[in-house]
Amino acid sequence: MEILSDRDKNIIKVLQEDFPLCEEPYKILAERVGISEEEFLRRVRELVDEKKIRKMGAVLRHREVGFKANALCAWNVSPDKLDDVAQTMSSNAAVSHCYDRTPAPNWNYNLYTMIHAKTRDECEKIIGELSQSTGVTDYKILYTKKEWKKTGMKYFCEQA
Amino acid sequence: MTTLSTFDKALLNLLQSDIPICSHPFAEMANRLGTDENTVINRLRELKAAGYLRRIGTFFDSNRLGYRGTLIALKVEPSEINSVAEAVNRYPGATHNYEREGLYNLWFTLLTPDAECESNILAEIRALRGVEDMLKLKANKKYKINVQFKLQ
């Protein structure tokens, strides 16, 4: 992987801060880095093209907008079917995250999905459908009991 | 909490997926919504103040920035869960930390710049009082990351 320049790291650092809600937000961010707005915008577009930036946008507080039942579902999928199963699960709109993970000793679950629904019943219905459509029957539903932390990562601030 | 109007829902749906990368991004969003720049900015400030927005800005691909991501499950003695959860929260790389139902009752994601940094942090956490077992589930392929809630 190529090394990011100091300028890139500085751009990434300011992009991690709260996005200014004003007429020219990128100009404000560019000023913090000490470069022109034009250069800043060009580099942001490049970071999107390089897929280092996934999106410019927002994440809502899902409980406030009505999605109160949230579960992590861990699936035990046979390795030869993993890719197909993951694609099928990803295509469901209720699934926000779908990752393949290396399992651990005594814990054979290798596919992880986050599922968001308005109620627990709805959540279980979605999981039942995912199980049926993929044929994966060994799974664990891990409901959220308490959110202790949910933040964005602060990249390149380890030594700060 | 304010109720969301039809306009709010359209605004939030647009905001979730795509803030334009240009000099006046909110003017461009306003254009698509059939309103003006100031209306968009003012309403977003209000919705943010009312707590609807968890985060607004840039979402990075941690792998492509050189970070590794691991999901950790801890089996914690119930009487110690608060102190362990708070200790985990203090690591900046622990970005999501949830108490969950089941034998493994505390689950968190850990982002670190390299394997050595990860194993140092995990050794510290494994040694906390009340931590009885730990599963390390390294992320391989990310098939989907798309936290969007379509408001209707």
Coordinates of C-alpha atoms in Angstrom, one line a residue:
Chain A
M1 CA 0.0 0.0 0.0
E2 CA 1.3 3.4 -0.9
I3 CA 2.2 5.8 1.9
L4 CA -0.1 8.8 2.4
S5 CA 1.6 12.1 2.2
D6 CA 1.5 14.5 5.2
R7 CA -0.8 16.8 3.1
D8 CA -3.2 13.9 2.6
K9 CA -3.1 13.0 6.3
N10 CA -3.9 16.6 7.2
I11 CA -6.8 16.6 4.7
I12 CA -8.1 13.4 6.2
K13 CA -7.7 14.8 9.7
V14 CA -9.9 17.9 9.0
L15 CA -12.4 15.8 7.0
Q16 CA -13.0 13.7 10.2
E17 CA -14.1 16.7 12.1
D18 CA -17.8 17.7 12.0
F19 CA -18.7 18.9 8.6
P20 CA -19.4 22.7 8.7
L21 CA -23.1 23.5 8.1
C22 CA -22.5 26.8 6.2
E23 CA -22.4 28.0 2.6
E24 CA -18.8 27.1 1.8
P25 CA -17.9 24.2 4.1
Y26 CA -14.9 22.9 2.0
K27 CA -13.4 26.4 2.0
I28 CA -13.3 26.4 5.8
L29 CA -11.8 22.9 5.8
A30 CA -9.2 23.9 3.2
E31 CA -8.2 26.9 5.4
R32 CA -7.5 24.6 8.3
V33 CA -5.1 22.6 6.2
G34 CA -3.6 25.8 4.7
I35 CA -4.3 25.1 1.0
S36 CA -6.7 26.6 -1.5
E37 CA -10.3 25.4 -1.7
E38 CA -9.7 24.3 -5.3
E39 CA -6.8 22.1 -4.3
F40 CA -8.8 20.7 -1.4
L41 CA -11.8 19.8 -3.6
R42 CA -9.6 18.2 -6.2
R43 CA -7.8 16.0 -3.6
V44 CA -11.2 15.0 -2.0
R45 CA -12.5 13.9 -5.4
E46 CA -9.3 11.9 -5.9
L47 CA -9.7 10.2 -2.5
V48 CA -13.2 9.2 -3.6
D49 CA -11.9 7.8 -6.9
E50 CA -9.2 5.9 -5.0
K51 CA -12.0 4.6 -2.7
K52 CA -10.2 5.8 0.4
I53 CA -13.4 7.8 1.0
R54 CA -16.5 5.7 1.0
K55 CA -18.9 8.5 1.1
M56 CA -19.5 12.2 2.0
G57 CA -22.8 12.2 3.8
A58 CA -24.4 11.6 7.1
V59 CA -25.4 8.8 9.4
L60 CA -28.7 9.2 11.3
R61 CA -29.3 8.2 14.8
H62 CA -31.4 5.1 13.9
R63 CA -33.2 4.8 17.2
E64 CA -34.5 8.4 16.8
V65 CA -35.8 7.8 13.3
G66 CA -37.7 4.7 14.4
F67 CA -35.3 1.7 14.0
K68 CA -35.3 0.4 17.6
A69 CA -34.5 -3.3 17.1
N70 CA -30.8 -3.8 16.1
A71 CA -29.1 -7.1 16.1
L72 CA -25.7 -8.5 15.1
C73 CA -26.3 -11.8 13.5
A74 CA -23.4 -14.3 13.3
W75 CA -23.7 -17.1 10.7
N76 CA -21.8 -20.3 10.3
V77 CA -21.5 -20.7 6.5
S78 CA -19.5 -23.4 4.7
P79 CA -16.5 -21.8 3.1
D80 CA -17.4 -22.8 -0.4
K81 CA -20.8 -21.0 -0.2
L82 CA -19.5 -17.9 1.7
D83 CA -19.3 -15.6 -1.3
D84 CA -22.8 -16.4 -2.6
V85 CA -24.4 -16.2 0.8
A86 CA -22.7 -12.9 1.6
Q87 CA -23.9 -11.4 -1.7
T88 CA -27.5 -12.6 -1.1
M89 CA -27.5 -11.1 2.5
S90 CA -25.9 -7.9 1.3
S91 CA -28.7 -7.3 -1.2
N92 CA -31.3 -7.1 1.6
A93 CA -32.0 -3.5 2.5
A94 CA -32.3 -4.3 6.2
V95 CA -28.7 -5.4 6.3
S96 CA -26.3 -2.4 6.9
H97 CA -23.0 -4.3 7.3
C98 CA -22.0 -7.7 6.0
Y99 CA -18.4 -8.9 6.7
D100 CA -16.6 -12.2 6.4
R101 CA -14.4 -12.8 9.4
T102 CA -11.9 -15.4 10.4
P103 CA -13.7 -17.5 13.1
A104 CA -12.2 -18.3 16.5
P105 CA -11.6 -21.6 18.3
N106 CA -15.0 -22.9 19.6
W107 CA -16.7 -20.2 17.7
N108 CA -17.4 -21.3 14.1
Y109 CA -19.3 -18.2 12.9
N110 CA -17.6 -16.6 9.9
L111 CA -20.2 -14.2 8.5
Y112 CA -21.5 -11.2 10.3
T113 CA -24.5 -9.0 9.5
M114 CA -26.0 -6.0 11.2
I115 CA -29.8 -5.9 10.9
H116 CA -32.0 -2.9 11.6
A117 CA -35.7 -3.1 12.1
K118 CA -38.5 -1.3 13.9
T119 CA -39.3 -4.2 16.2
R120 CA -37.8 -7.4 17.4
D121 CA -40.4 -9.4 15.6
E122 CA -39.6 -7.7 12.3
C123 CA -35.9 -8.3 13.0
E124 CA -36.5 -12.0 13.5
K125 CA -38.7 -12.2 10.4
I126 CA -35.8 -10.7 8.3
I127 CA -33.3 -13.1 9.8
G128 CA -35.7 -16.0 9.1
E129 CA -35.9 -14.9 5.5
L130 CA -32.1 -14.6 5.2
S131 CA -31.8 -18.1 6.6
Q132 CA -34.3 -19.5 4.2
S133 CA -33.0 -17.8 1.1
T134 CA -29.4 -18.9 1.8
G135 CA -30.0 -22.3 3.5
V136 CA -27.8 -21.3 6.4
T137 CA -29.4 -22.7 9.6
D138 CA -26.7 -22.3 12.2
Y139 CA -26.7 -18.7 13.4
K140 CA -26.7 -16.6 16.5
I141 CA -28.8 -13.4 17.0
L142 CA -26.9 -11.0 19.3
Y143 CA -29.3 -8.3 20.3
T144 CA -28.0 -5.0 21.5
K145 CA -28.5 -4.5 25.2
K146 CA -26.7 -1.3 25.6
E147 CA -24.7 1.0 23.3
W148 CA -21.5 1.9 25.2
K149 CA -19.8 3.7 22.3
K150 CA -20.3 4.5 18.7
T151 CA -17.9 7.0 17.1
G152 CA -16.1 7.5 13.9
M153 CA -12.4 6.6 13.9
K154 CA -9.8 9.4 14.2
Y155 CA -7.2 8.3 11.7
F156 CA -3.6 9.5 11.9
C157 CA -4.1 10.9 15.4
E158 CA -2.2 8.2 17.3
Q159 CA 0.7 10.4 18.2
A160 CA -1.4 13.5 18.6
Chain B
M1 CA -38.4 15.9 19.6
T2 CA -39.6 17.6 16.4
T3 CA -41.6 15.5 14.0
L4 CA -40.1 15.0 10.6
S5 CA -41.9 16.7 7.7
T6 CA -42.0 15.3 4.1
F7 CA -39.3 17.9 3.3
D8 CA -37.1 16.8 6.3
K9 CA -37.3 13.2 5.1
A10 CA -36.3 14.0 1.6
L11 CA -33.5 16.2 2.9
L12 CA -32.2 13.5 5.3
N13 CA -32.5 10.8 2.6
L14 CA -30.4 12.9 0.3
L15 CA -27.9 13.9 3.0
Q16 CA -27.3 10.2 4.0
S17 CA -26.0 9.2 0.6
D18 CA -24.3 12.1 -1.0
I19 CA -23.0 15.6 0.0
P20 CA -21.8 17.1 -3.3
I21 CA -18.1 17.8 -3.5
C22 CA -18.2 21.4 -4.8
S23 CA -17.9 24.9 -3.6
H24 CA -21.6 25.3 -2.5
P25 CA -22.7 21.7 -1.7
F26 CA -25.9 22.8 0.1
A27 CA -27.0 25.0 -2.8
E28 CA -26.7 22.0 -5.1
M29 CA -28.8 19.9 -2.6
A30 CA -31.3 22.7 -2.4
N31 CA -31.5 22.7 -6.2
R32 CA -32.4 19.0 -6.2
L33 CA -35.0 19.5 -3.4
G34 CA -36.6 22.6 -5.1
T35 CA -35.6 25.0 -2.3
D36 CA -32.8 27.5 -1.5
E37 CA -29.4 27.1 0.1
N38 CA -30.3 28.9 3.4
T39 CA -33.4 26.7 4.0
V40 CA -31.2 23.6 3.7
I41 CA -28.5 24.9 5.9
N42 CA -30.9 26.2 8.6
R43 CA -33.0 23.0 8.7
L44 CA -29.9 20.8 8.9
R45 CA -28.6 22.8 11.9
E46 CA -32.0 22.3 13.6
L47 CA -32.1 18.6 12.8
K48 CA -28.6 18.3 14.1
A49 CA -29.4 20.2 17.3
A50 CA -32.5 17.9 17.8
G51 CA -30.3 14.9 17.7
Y52 CA -31.3 13.2 14.4
L53 CA -27.8 13.2 13.0
R54 CA -25.1 10.9 14.5
R55 CA -22.4 12.2 12.2
I56 CA -22.1 14.3 9.2
G57 CA -19.0 14.4 7.1
T58 CA -16.6 11.9 5.6
F59 CA -16.6 8.2 5.9
F60 CA -13.4 6.4 5.1
D61 CA -12.4 2.9 4.1
S62 CA -10.2 2.0 7.0
N63 CA -8.4 -0.8 5.1
R64 CA -7.5 1.5 2.3
L65 CA -6.0 4.0 4.8
G66 CA -3.8 1.2 6.1
Y67 CA -5.8 0.2 9.2
R68 CA -6.8 -3.3 10.3
G69 CA -10.2 -4.0 11.8
T70 CA -11.1 -6.7 14.2
L71 CA -14.3 -7.6 16.0
I72 CA -13.7 -8.6 19.6
A73 CA -16.1 -10.5 21.8
L74 CA -15.6 -10.6 25.5
K75 CA -17.1 -12.9 28.1
V76 CA -17.3 -10.7 31.1
E77 CA -18.4 -11.5 34.6
P78 CA -21.7 -9.5 34.8
S79 CA -20.7 -7.6 38.0
E80 CA -17.6 -6.2 36.1
I81 CA -19.3 -5.3 32.8
N82 CA -19.5 -1.6 33.5
S83 CA -15.9 -1.2 34.4
V84 CA -14.7 -3.3 31.5
A85 CA -16.9 -1.5 29.0
E86 CA -15.6 1.9 30.2
A87 CA -12.0 0.6 30.0
V88 CA -12.6 -0.5 26.4
N89 CA -14.2 2.9 25.5
R90 CA -11.0 4.7 26.5
Y91 CA -9.1 3.2 23.4
P92 CA -9.6 5.6 20.5
G93 CA -9.5 2.6 18.1
A94 CA -12.5 1.0 19.8
T95 CA -15.1 2.7 17.7
H96 CA -18.2 0.6 18.4
N97 CA -18.7 -1.0 21.8
Y98 CA -22.0 -2.9 22.6
E99 CA -23.3 -4.9 25.4
R100 CA -25.2 -7.8 23.9
E101 CA -27.3 -10.7 25.1
G102 CA -25.6 -14.1 25.3
L103 CA -22.5 -15.8 26.7
Y104 CA -20.2 -13.3 25.1
N105 CA -21.7 -10.1 26.4
L106 CA -19.4 -7.3 25.3
W107 CA -18.6 -6.8 21.6
F108 CA -16.4 -4.1 20.2
T109 CA -14.6 -3.2 17.0
L110 CA -11.0 -2.3 17.1
L111 CA -9.1 -0.3 14.4
T112 CA -5.3 -0.2 14.7
P113 CA -2.5 0.8 12.4
D114 CA -0.7 -2.6 12.7
A115 CA -0.9 -6.1 14.2
E116 CA 1.6 -5.3 17.0
C117 CA -0.5 -2.3 18.2
E118 CA -3.6 -4.6 18.1
S119 CA -2.1 -7.4 20.2
N120 CA -0.8 -4.9 22.8
I121 CA -4.2 -3.4 23.3
L122 CA -5.9 -6.8 23.4
A123 CA -3.4 -8.1 26.0
E124 CA -4.3 -5.2 28.2
I125 CA -8.0 -5.8 27.8
R126 CA -7.7 -9.5 28.3
A127 CA -6.0 -8.8 31.7
L128 CA -8.8 -6.6 33.0
R129 CA -10.6 -7.9 36.0
G130 CA -13.8 -9.8 35.0
V131 CA -12.7 -10.7 31.5
E132 CA -13.1 -14.5 31.3
D133 CA -12.6 -15.1 27.6
M134 CA -11.9 -13.3 24.4
L135 CA -12.7 -14.0 20.7
K136 CA -10.8 -12.2 18.0
L137 CA -12.6 -12.1 14.7
K138 CA -10.5 -10.4 12.1
A139 CA -12.4 -8.8 9.1
N140 CA -11.5 -10.3 5.8
K141 CA -13.9 -9.2 3.0
K142 CA -16.4 -6.4 3.6
Y143 CA -19.3 -7.2 1.4
K144 CA -21.5 -4.3 2.5
I145 CA -21.1 -1.1 4.6
N146 CA -24.1 1.0 4.0
V147 CA -25.8 2.6 7.0
Q148 CA -28.7 4.3 5.4
F149 CA -32.2 4.4 6.7
K150 CA -34.7 5.3 4.0
L151 CA -37.3 7.6 5.6
Q152 CA -40.8 7.4 4.1

